[in-house]
Every structure is written in structure tokens, then in C-alpha cells.
Coordinates of C-alpha atoms in Angstrom, one line a residue:
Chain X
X1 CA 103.3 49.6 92.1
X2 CA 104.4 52.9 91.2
X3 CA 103.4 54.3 88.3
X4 CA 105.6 56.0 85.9
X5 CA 104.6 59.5 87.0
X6 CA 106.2 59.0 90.2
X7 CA 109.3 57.0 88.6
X8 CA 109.9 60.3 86.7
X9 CA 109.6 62.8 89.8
X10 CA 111.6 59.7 91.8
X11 CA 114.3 60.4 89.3
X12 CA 114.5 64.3 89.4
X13 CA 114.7 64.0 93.0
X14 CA 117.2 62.0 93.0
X15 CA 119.1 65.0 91.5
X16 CA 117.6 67.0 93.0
X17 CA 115.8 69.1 90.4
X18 CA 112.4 69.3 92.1
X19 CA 111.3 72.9 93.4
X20 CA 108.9 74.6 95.3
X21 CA 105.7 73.1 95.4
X22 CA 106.5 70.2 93.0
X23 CA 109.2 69.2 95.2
X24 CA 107.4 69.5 98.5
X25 CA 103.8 67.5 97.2
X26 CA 106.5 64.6 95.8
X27 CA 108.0 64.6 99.5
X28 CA 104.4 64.1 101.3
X29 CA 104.1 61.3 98.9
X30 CA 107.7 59.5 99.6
X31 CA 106.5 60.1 103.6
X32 CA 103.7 57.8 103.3
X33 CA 105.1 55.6 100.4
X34 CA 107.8 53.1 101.6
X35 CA 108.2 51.4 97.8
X36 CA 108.7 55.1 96.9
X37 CA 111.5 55.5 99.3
X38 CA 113.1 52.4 98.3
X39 CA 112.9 53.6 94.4
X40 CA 114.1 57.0 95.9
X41 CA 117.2 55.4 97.3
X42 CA 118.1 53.4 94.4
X43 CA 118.1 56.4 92.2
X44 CA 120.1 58.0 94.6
X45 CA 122.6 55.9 94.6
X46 CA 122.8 55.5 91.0
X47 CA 123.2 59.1 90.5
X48 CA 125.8 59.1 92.8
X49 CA 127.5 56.5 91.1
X50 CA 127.8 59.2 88.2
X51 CA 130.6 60.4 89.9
X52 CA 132.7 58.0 88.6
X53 CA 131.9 58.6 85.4
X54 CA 133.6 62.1 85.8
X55 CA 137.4 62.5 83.8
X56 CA 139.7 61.0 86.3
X57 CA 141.4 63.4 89.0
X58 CA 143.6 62.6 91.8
X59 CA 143.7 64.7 94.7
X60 CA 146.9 65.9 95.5
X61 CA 148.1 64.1 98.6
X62 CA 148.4 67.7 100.9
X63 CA 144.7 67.4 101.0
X64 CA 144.6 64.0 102.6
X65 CA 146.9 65.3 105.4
X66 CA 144.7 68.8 105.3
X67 CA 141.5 66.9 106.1
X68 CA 143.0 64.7 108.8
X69 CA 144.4 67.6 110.3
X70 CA 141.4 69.4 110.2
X71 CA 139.8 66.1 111.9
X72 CA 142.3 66.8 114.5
X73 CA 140.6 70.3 115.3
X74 CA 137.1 68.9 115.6
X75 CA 135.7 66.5 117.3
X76 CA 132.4 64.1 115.7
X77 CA 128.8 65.2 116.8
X78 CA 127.6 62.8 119.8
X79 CA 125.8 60.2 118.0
X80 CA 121.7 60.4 118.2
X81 CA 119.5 58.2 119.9
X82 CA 117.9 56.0 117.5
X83 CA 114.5 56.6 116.1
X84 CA 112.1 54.7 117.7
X85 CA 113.8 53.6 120.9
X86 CA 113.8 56.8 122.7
X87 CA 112.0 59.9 122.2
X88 CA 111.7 61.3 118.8
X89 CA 113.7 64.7 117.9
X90 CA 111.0 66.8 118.7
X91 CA 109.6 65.5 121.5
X92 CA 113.3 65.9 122.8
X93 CA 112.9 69.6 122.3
X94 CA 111.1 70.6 125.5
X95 CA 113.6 68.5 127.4
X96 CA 116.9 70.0 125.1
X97 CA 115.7 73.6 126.4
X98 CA 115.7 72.1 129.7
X99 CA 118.9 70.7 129.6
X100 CA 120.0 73.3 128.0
X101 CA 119.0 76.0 130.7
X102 CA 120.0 73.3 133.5
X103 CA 123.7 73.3 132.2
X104 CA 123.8 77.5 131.7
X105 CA 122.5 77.5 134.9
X106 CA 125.0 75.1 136.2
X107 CA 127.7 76.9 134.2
X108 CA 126.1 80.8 135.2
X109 CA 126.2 79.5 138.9
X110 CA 129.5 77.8 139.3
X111 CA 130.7 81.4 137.6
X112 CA 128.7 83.0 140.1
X113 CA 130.0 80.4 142.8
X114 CA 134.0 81.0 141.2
X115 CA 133.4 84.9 141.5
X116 CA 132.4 84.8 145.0
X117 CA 135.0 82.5 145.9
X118 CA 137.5 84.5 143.7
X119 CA 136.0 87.7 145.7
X120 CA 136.1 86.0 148.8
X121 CA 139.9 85.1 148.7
X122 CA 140.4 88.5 147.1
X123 CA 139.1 90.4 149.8
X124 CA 141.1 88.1 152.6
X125 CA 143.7 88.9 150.7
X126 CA 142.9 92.3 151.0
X127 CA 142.3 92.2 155.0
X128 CA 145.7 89.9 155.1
X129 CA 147.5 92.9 153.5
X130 CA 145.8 95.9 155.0
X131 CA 146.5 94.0 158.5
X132 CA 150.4 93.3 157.5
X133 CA 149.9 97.1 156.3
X134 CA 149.2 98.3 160.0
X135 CA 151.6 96.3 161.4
X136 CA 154.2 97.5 159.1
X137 CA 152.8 100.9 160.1
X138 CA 153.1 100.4 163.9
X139 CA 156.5 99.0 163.5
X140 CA 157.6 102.5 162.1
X141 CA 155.7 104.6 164.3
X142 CA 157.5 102.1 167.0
X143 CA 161.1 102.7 165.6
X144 CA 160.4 106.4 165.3
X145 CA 159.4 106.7 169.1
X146 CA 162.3 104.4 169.6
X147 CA 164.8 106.9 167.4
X148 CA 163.2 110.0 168.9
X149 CA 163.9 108.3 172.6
X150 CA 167.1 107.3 171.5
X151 CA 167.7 110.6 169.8
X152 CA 167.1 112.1 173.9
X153 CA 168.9 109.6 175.2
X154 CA 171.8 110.8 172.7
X155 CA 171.4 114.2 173.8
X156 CA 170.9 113.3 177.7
X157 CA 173.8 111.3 177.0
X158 CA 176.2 113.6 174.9
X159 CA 175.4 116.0 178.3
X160 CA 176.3 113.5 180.7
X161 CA 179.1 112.6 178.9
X162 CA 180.2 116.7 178.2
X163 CA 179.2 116.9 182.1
X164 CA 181.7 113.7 182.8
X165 CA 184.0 115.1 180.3
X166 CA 184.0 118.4 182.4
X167 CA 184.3 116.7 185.3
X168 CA 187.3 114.3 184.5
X169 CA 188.6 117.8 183.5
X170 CA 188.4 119.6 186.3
X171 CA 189.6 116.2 188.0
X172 CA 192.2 116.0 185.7
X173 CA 193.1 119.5 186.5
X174 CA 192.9 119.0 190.0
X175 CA 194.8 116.1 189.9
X176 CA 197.5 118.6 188.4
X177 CA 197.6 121.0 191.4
X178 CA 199.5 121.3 193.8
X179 CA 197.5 121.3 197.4
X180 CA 199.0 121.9 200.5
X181 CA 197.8 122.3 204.2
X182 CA 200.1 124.3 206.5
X183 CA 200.4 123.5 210.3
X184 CA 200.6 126.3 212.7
X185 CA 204.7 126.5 213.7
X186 CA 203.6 129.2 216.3
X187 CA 203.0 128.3 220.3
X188 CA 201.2 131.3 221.0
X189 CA 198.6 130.1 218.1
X190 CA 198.0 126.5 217.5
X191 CA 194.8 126.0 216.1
X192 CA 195.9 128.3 212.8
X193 CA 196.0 126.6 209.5
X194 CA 196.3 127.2 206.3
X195 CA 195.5 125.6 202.4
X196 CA 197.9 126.3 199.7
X197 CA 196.0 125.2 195.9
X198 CA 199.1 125.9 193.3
X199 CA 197.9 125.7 189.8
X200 CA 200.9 124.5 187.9
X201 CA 199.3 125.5 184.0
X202 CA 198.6 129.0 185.1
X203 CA 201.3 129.4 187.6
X204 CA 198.8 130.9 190.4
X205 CA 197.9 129.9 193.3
X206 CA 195.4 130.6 196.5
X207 CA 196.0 130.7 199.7
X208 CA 193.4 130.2 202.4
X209 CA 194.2 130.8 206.1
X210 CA 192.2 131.2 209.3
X211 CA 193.0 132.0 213.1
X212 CA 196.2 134.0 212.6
X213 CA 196.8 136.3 214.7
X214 CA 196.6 139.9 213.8
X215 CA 199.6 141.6 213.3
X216 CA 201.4 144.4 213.8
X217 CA 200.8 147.7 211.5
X218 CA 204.6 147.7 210.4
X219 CA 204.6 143.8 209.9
X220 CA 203.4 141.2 207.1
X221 CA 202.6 137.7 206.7
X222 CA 204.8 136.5 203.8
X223 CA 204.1 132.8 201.6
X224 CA 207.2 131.3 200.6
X225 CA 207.0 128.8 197.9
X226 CA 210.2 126.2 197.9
X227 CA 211.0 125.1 194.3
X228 CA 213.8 122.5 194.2
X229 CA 215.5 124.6 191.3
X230 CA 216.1 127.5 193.3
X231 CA 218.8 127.4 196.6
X232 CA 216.2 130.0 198.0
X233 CA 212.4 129.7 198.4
X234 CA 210.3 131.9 196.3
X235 CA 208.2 134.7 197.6
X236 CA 204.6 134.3 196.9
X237 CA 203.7 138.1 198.2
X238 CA 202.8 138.8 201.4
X239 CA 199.5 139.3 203.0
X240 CA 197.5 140.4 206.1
X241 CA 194.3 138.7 208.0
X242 CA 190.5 140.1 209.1
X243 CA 192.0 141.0 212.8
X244 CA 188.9 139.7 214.6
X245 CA 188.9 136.0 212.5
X246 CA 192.2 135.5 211.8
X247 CA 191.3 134.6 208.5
X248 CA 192.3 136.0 204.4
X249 CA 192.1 134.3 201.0
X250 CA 194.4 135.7 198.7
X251 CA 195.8 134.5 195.3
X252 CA 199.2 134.4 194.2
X253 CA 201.8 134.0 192.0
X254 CA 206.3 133.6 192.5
X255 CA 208.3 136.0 191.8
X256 CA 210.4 133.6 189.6
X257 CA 209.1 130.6 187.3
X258 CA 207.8 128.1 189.4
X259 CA 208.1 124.1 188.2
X260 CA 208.3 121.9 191.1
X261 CA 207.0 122.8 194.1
X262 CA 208.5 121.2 197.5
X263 CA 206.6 122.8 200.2
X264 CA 205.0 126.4 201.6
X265 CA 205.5 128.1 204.3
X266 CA 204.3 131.2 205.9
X267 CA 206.9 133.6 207.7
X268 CA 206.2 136.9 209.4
X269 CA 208.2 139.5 208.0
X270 CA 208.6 143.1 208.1
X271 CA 205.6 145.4 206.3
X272 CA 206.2 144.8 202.1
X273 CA 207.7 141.8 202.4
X274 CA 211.5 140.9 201.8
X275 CA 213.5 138.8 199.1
X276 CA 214.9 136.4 200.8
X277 CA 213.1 134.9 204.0
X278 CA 214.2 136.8 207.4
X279 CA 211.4 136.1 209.9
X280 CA 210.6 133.4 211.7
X281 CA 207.9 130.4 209.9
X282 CA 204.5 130.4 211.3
X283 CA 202.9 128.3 208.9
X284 CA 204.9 125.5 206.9
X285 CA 203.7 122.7 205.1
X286 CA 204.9 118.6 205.2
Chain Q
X1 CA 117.6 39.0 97.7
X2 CA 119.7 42.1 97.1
X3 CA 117.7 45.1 95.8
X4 CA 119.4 44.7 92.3
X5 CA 117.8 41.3 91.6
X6 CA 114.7 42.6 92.0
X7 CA 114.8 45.5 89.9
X8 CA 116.4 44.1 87.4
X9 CA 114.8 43.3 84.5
X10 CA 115.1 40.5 82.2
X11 CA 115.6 40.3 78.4
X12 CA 112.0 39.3 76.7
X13 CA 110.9 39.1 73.7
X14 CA 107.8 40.5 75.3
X15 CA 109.0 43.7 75.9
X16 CA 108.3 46.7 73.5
X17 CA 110.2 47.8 70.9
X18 CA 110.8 50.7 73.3
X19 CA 111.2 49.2 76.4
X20 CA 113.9 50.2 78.5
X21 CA 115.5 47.1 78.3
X22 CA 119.6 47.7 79.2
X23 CA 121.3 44.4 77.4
X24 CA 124.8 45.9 79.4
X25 CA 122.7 45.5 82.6
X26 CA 121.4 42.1 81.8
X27 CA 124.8 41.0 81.5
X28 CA 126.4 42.5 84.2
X29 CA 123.3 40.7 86.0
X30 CA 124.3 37.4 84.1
X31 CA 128.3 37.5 84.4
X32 CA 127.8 38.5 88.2
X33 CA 128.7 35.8 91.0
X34 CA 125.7 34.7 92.5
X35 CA 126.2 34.2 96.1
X36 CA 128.3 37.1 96.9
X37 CA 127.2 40.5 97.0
X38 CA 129.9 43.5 97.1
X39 CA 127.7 45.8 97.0
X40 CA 126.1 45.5 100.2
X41 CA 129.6 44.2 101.9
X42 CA 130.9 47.4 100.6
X43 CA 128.1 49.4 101.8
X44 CA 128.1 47.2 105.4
X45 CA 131.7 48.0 105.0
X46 CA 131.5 51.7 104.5
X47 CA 128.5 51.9 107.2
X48 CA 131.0 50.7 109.6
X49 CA 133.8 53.0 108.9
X50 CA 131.2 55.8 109.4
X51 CA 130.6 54.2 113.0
X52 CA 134.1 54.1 114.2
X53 CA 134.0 57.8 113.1
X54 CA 131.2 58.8 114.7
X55 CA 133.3 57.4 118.2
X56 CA 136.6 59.9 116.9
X57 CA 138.0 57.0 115.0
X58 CA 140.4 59.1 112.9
X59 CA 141.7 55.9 111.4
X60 CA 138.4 55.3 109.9
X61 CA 138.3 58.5 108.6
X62 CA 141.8 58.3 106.9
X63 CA 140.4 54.6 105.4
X64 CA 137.2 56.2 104.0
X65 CA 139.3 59.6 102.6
X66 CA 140.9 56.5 100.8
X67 CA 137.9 55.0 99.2
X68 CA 135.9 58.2 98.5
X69 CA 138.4 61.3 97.9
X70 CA 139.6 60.1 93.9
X71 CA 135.8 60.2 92.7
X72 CA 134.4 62.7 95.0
X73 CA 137.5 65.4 93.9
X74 CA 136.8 64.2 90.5
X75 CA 133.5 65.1 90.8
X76 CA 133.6 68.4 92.2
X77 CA 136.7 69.4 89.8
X78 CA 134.6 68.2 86.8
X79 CA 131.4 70.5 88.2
X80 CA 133.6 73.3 88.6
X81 CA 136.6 73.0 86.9
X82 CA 138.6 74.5 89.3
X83 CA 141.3 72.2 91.4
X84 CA 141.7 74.4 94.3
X85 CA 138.0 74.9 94.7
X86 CA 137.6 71.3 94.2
X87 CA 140.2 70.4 96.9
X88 CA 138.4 73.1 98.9
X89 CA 135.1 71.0 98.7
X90 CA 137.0 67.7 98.8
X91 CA 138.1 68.8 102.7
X92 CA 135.0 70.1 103.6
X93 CA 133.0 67.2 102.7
X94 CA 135.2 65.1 104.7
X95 CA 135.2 67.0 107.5
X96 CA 130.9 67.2 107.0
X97 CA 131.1 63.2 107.0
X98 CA 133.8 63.5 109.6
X99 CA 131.6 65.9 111.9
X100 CA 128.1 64.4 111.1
X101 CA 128.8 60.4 111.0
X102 CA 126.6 59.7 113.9
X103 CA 123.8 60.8 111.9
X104 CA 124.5 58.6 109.4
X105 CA 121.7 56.1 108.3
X106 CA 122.2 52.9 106.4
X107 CA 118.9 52.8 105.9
X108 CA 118.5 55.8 103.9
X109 CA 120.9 55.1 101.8
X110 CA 124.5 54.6 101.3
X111 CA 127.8 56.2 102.3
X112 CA 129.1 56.5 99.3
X113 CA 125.8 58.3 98.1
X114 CA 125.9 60.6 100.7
X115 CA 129.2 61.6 100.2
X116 CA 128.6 62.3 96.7
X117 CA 125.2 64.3 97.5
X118 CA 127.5 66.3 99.7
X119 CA 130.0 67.4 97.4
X120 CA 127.8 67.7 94.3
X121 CA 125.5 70.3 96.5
X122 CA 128.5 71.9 97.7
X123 CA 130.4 72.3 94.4
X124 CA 126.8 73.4 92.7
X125 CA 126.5 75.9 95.1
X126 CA 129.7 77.1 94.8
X127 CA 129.3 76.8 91.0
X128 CA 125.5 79.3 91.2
X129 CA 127.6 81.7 93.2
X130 CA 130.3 82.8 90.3
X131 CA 130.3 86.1 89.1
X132 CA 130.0 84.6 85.7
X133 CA 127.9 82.1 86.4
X134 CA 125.9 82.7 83.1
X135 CA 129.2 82.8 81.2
X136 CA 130.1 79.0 82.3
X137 CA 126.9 77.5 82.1
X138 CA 125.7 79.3 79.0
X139 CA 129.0 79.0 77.2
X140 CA 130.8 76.4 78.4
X141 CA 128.5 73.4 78.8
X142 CA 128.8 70.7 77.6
X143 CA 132.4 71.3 76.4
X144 CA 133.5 72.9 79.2
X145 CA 132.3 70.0 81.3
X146 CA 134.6 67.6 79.5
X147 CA 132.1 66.1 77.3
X148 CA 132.4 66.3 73.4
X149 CA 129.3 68.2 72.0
X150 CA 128.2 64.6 70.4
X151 CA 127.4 63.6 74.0
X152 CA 130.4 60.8 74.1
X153 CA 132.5 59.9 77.2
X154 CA 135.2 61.6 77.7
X155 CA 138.5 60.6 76.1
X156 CA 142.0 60.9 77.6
X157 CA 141.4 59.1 80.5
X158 CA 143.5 55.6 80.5
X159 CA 140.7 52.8 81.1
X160 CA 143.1 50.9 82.6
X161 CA 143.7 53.4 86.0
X162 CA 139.8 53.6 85.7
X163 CA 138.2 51.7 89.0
X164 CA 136.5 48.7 88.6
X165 CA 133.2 51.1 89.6
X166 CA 133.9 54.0 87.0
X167 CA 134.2 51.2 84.3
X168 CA 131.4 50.1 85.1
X169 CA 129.3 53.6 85.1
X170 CA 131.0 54.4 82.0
X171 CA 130.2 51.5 80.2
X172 CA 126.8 51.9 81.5
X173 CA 126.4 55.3 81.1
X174 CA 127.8 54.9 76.9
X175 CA 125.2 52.3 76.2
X176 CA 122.8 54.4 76.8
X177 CA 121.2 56.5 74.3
X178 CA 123.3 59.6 73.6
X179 CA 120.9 62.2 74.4
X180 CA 119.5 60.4 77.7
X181 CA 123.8 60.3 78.3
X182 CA 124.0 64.1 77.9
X183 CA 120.6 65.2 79.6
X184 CA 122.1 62.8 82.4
X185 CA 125.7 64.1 82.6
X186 CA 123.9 67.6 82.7
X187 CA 121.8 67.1 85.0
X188 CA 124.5 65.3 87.6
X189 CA 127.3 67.7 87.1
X190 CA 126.0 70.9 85.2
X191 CA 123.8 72.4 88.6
X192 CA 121.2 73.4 85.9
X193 CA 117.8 73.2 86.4
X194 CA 115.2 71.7 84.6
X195 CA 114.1 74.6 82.5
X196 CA 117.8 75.5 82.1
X197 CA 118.4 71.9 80.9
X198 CA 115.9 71.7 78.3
X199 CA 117.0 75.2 76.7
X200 CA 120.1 74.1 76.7
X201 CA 119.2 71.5 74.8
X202 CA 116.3 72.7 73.2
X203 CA 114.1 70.6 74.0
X204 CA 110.9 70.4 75.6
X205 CA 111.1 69.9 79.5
X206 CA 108.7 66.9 79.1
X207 CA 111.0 65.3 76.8
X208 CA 114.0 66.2 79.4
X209 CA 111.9 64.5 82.6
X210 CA 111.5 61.3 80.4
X211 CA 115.3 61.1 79.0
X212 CA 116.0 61.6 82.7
X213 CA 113.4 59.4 84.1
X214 CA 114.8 56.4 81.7
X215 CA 118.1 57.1 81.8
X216 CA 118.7 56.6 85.3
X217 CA 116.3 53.5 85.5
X218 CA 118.5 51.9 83.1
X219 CA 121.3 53.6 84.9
X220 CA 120.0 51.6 88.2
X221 CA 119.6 48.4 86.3
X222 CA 122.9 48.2 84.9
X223 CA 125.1 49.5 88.1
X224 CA 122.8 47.5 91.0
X225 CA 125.4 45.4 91.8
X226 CA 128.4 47.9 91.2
X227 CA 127.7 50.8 93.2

């Protein structure tokens, strides 16, 4: 039975127009006071049913697609375990913490776990690089030993070649002379020979000659140079011999433009020479 | 035995002159089919809408927006006349219910209650928290409230697009006296206090308590079966 005392704070709770102390000693009572509770829920729900007492108002149909969109967003708290079957709230508490710490520790040491891991790959990335970084660094220390040996081998190179260019000159120049060996035409003096070199581009020549025998101090040896132009050989000079070897080198030139030359020969001639051959040949050439 | 059978209470000749005897109540009571009960299918109904919600049944929620969203926005537009605040508490009530479903229990009441605890609270606090608080509730109550100063239900609303439910409460709530009707509608929708009540109406708070206290008894009686 509740008395009419209770009825009336039942009913300013149930709009909830109790305060302070009033409020909290009417709460220890409904705690202990299950015909109270059930009074307290009637009212409840009666003064909830004032709301449709209100002047009439529809919502404007946006907000109906606001909410559920909202809804969307967020997701409904997991449901509770129900009173009485499993641990009360409180007693939950101890065991919430626990779980609580449990999962930051789960979540703090799978960071930890991700970060090394993260670090881990970082820094063999790292190693990978600074390794593909040496290599790359050898390579060009490589290719610059390799240029500076190719740059001496261009050098050593551009000498041989200057050195084989100089060569196939002086090949090619020798190829251009004219070299002649002259056969003793004397009986007295077989073994005497002589090399005539005839440098076309300069239009010189040398002669080289060994056992000859000395002469006479009012006669010369004269080199005759035949060019198929000319109905008479060409003098080349004349020229005299070391009287113990039989030998001279001398250099020289015709008197006349020389183009083609046929043959030398060697006469012995009167001291100065003469235009025109007179004496016999000692020396003549194929 | 549903819980309105057995508070209701019956017309006698034995009762006081006094008594708080609601002759709408009785006859709801009466006229009211026997076997069936639609208020507790409606509240099994709305117990398991919160349920599907609770397990991100957005259906559900859409179905119980349905049900609840014409009264409660009525409700909080009434207590603070403002649409776009009321809309405001409108969404977040839902989203509350939406959010907090699996706590729901039918044993402490029903959805529907709960609902309308949540945006009454909401659209009080809202309503203490105005710069001019003083202004609206000094001034403006009752008219501003939509209730003529004689304490009568408010006109302009067509019965006919009324609810079978807000019929009922306002049919209830006019047979009751007029001032236990106005200290009721006050105390619902105003966010007064006690104290705050009774100067408004210049009455002792003891006499305040009791229009409250027999108000909503009779209140209870009449709607058991309706709410």
C-alpha cells in the first residue's frame, strides 16, 4: 500500500521535479519499494503520454533523412550483459580496467611491433641503397680508371699512330726515290761500287761510293744522271775519293731539271768536270 | 491482468464527494475490448524495434522515427517554440535511442516513455539555457505555450489528423479539472520548477503537489490502456 505521501512524490518524479535531498531520500525509497517502482513507471508513462497532448507538429521530412543519415555515421553501443546473469556493472569494473589496459597494451605493442618492423625494413632499405650506392660508386671509379687507361692508350696510340704515320711517310717517300747501285765498269778495280738515292721532290741526290781508285791530281770522277727527256745525260758534279779507302759521299743535284731518271753512271773526266760526257764509265748502273 | 485493470478504479457510490473518480476513464475502461491489449502489443512491439536496433537495424530505426518523431517534435516545438531547435532535439533524440538501444529495459518502462523523457530533458535544458530565459517563462507562459490563459486545450488543431493516442490524452487531460490541467501542462512542458510553478500560479506549493499528484493519477486511470 502506498500512502498518498509517496503517490504525490511518485508523481513529481515522474516529471521530474524532485531536487536535492528530497529527490535523493524518495530514490532510496523506490530502491527498496517494488509497488513504488511500478506506481513510478505508470506515472511515467502517463506523463509521457502528455506529449500528445501538445498542438500538432509535423516534422519536416529532411529530418527523417538527417537522422538516418546520422545513423549511418554511428554505430549502436554493444548491448550489456543482462543484470543478474553475469557480473553486475561494478563488479565489471576491475575487469573493464583490465581489459582496457590488455587492449592498449595489445594496441601500444603491435605499434611498438609495426615501428620496429617499419624500422627494420627502413633500415634494409637503407643498407640495400647505401650498398647499390657503393656499387654505383665503384662502377665510376671503374669507368674513370678505364677512361684514364683509355685516355693513355689514346695517347700511346695517337704516338704509334703519328710514329706509323711518320713511318709510312718516310716509306712513302722512299718509295718515291730513285735508288740505284752502280757496278764497277773498270778491270783494274772490280770490287768498287757505288749507291745512287735521287730524291725526285727535292731534286737532290747522294751518292755513296767505296774502293775507287784514287786519281790523278788533274782528273775527276764525274756522275752522270740519264733523263729520257734529254739526248745527253745530265751532269750530277763531279767528285773525288779518300785516296787510302776509295770511298766519298757527296750530294748532288743536275745541272738541268731532272724528271725521269733512266740510269747513273760514273765517268772519269778531266779536273772540273765537262758538259757533255768525254771519259770513259767506271761506274754505271742497270 | 494488464497493469491498467488494476489501477483502475471503479465508479461507486462509495467514494467521496472528492474522490478522484475519472468517469472518462471508467469508460474508456468499459468501451475497451477485453481480450486484447494494444498497449502492451505496442510496447512488446516498440521493445522489439529497439532490439533490432541495438544489432544496427537501421530499418528499425527508420520504423520507430515513424511512430515517435510527430509527438516527440511536437513536444519539444511546444516546450520551446522554436522549429529548428525542435528538429535539432528531434535528431538528437533519435540518434540517443539510436546509440543507446541496448540499454534499453522493458522493464523500466516503455519506449515510447523513454523517448519522451529524452526529448522533454533535452528541449528543457535547452529551454534553462536562453539568454531570456526569465523573459519566456515569466512572460510567455501559459500563452506562449499554446494554452489559453483559462487553462483550455488548445484550439486550431483539426481533431480529425489527431492520433488515436492524442485524442485520447486530450480528452483525458480536458476532463480534468482546469487548474489540475494547467499545473499539469506546466509542469510537462513549461521546465519550471515547483516553486516556479506555484508563483506562477500563485498558489501555495502544497496545493501545486496535490493538483499534480491527482491530476496524473487520474491522468493514469484514464490513458492505461492508451499509452
Amino acid at each position: 500500500m502506498i500512502d498518498e505521501n509517496h503517490e504525490e512524490l511518485a508523481a513529481l518524479y515522474a516529471f521530474d521535479l524532485l531536487e536535492g535531498g528530497e529527490r535523493e531520500r524518495f530514490e532510496s525509497a523506490l530502491a527498496s519499494d517494488p509497488d513504488l517502482r511500478r506506481l513510478v513507471a505508470q506515472l511515467r508513462t502517463t506523463a509521457a503520454g502528455l506529449a500528445h497532448s501538445a498542438p500538432e507538429a509535423t516534422p519536416p521530412p529532411e529530418l527523417r533523412a538527417r537522422v538516418l543519415a546520422s545513423a549511418e555515421r554511428s554505430m549502436p553501443a554493444t548491448p550489456a550483459a543482462p543484470a543478474g546473469t553475469l557480473l553486475r556493472f561494478p563488479a565489471l569494473v576491475p575487469w573493464l580496467a583490465a581489459a582496457g589496459l590488455g587492449i592498449t597494451a595489445l594496441w601500444a605493442g603491435r605499434g611498438y611491433l609495426d615501428a620496429v618492423s617499419e624500422n627494420r625494413t627502413l633500415r634494409e632499405q637503407q643498407q640495400a641503397q647505401q650498398a647499390s650506392l657503393e656499387q654505383v660508386r665503384s662502377q665510376l671509379e671503374e669507368s674513370r680508371r678505364k677512361l684514364a687507361d683509355s685516355g693513355r692508350e689514346v695517347a700511346e696510340s695517337g704516338r704509334k699512330i703519328a710514329e706509323l704515320e711518320s713511318k709510312l711517310k718516310t716509306e712513302g717517300d722512299l718509295a718515291h726515290f730513285k735508288i740505284a747501285t752502280l757496278a764497277s765498269m773498270l778491270g783494274n778495280s772490280p770490287e768498287a761500287l757505288a749507291v745512287a738515292v735521287w730524291d725526285p721532290a727535292r731534286e737532290e741526290g747522294i751518292l755513296t761510293v767505296s774502293k775507287l781508285p784514287a786519281l790523278a791530281k788533274d782528273k775527276d770522277y764525274q756522275l752522270w744522271v740519264v733523263d729520257t727527256q734529254y739526248p745527253a745525260p745530265v751532269s750530277g758534279g763531279v767528285f773525288v775519293v779518300d785516296p787510302v779507302t776509295g770511298e766519298a759521299r757527296v750530294k748532288f743535284h743536275g745541272d738541268k731539271p731532272i724528271r725521269s731518271i733512266a740510269k747513273f753512271a760514273v765517268s772519269l773526266e778531266r779536273k772540273g768536270g765537262v758538259p757533255l760526257r768525254e771519259g770513259p764509265i767506271v761506274l754505271l748502273s742497270p | 491482468m494488464s497493469l491498467a485493470l488494476q489501477n483502475t478504479r471503479l465508479p461507486s457510490p462509495w467514494m467521496g464527494a472528492d474522490s478522484d473518480w475519472n468517469p472518462l476513464a471508467w469508460f474508456v475502461e468499459m468501451t475497451s475490448p477485453g481480450q486484447a491489449d494494444p498497449q502492451e502489443d505496442r510496447t512488446r512491439a516498440n521493445a522489439a524495434l529497439l532490439r533490432r536496433m541495438a544489432g544496427g537495424d537501421r530499418d528499425a530505426l527508420a520504423e520507430l522515427y515513424d511512430q515517435f518523431s510527430r509527438p516527440l517534435y511536437a513536444t519539444a516545438r511546444h516546450i520551446l517554440n522554436d522549429s529548428a531547435e525542435a528538429q535539432d532535439v528531434v535528431h538528437d533524440v533519435f540518434l540517443a535511442l539510436w546509440e543507446n538501444a541496448a540499454t534499453f529495459d522493458s522493464g523500466r518502462g516503455a519506449a515510447f516513455s523513454w523517448a519522451v523523457t529524452l526529448t522533454r530533458n533535452r528541449a528543457i535544458d535547452r529551454l534553462r539555457t536562453r539568454a531570456n530565459r526569465a523573459r519566456l517563462l515569466g512572460n510567455s507562459v501559459p500563452g506562449d505555450l499554446g494554452y489559453d490563459e483559462d487553462g483550455s486545450l488548445l484550439g486550431g488543431d483539426s481533431r480529425a489528423d489527431l492520433g488515436d493516442r492524442a485524442v485520447a490524452v486530450r480528452s483525458a487531460l480536458a476532463a480534468l479539472p482546469a487548474e489540475q490541467q494547467r499545473t499539469l501542462e506546466l509542469a510537462f512542458f513549461s521546465g519550471l520548477t515547483q516553486k516556479e510553478i506555484a508563483e506562477k500560479l500563485s498558489e501555495p506549493i502544497g496545493t501545486v503537489k496535490a493538483r499534480i499528484r491527482r491530476g496524473l493519477l487520474k491522468l493514469r486511470d484514464a490513458l492505461a490502456d492508451r499509452l
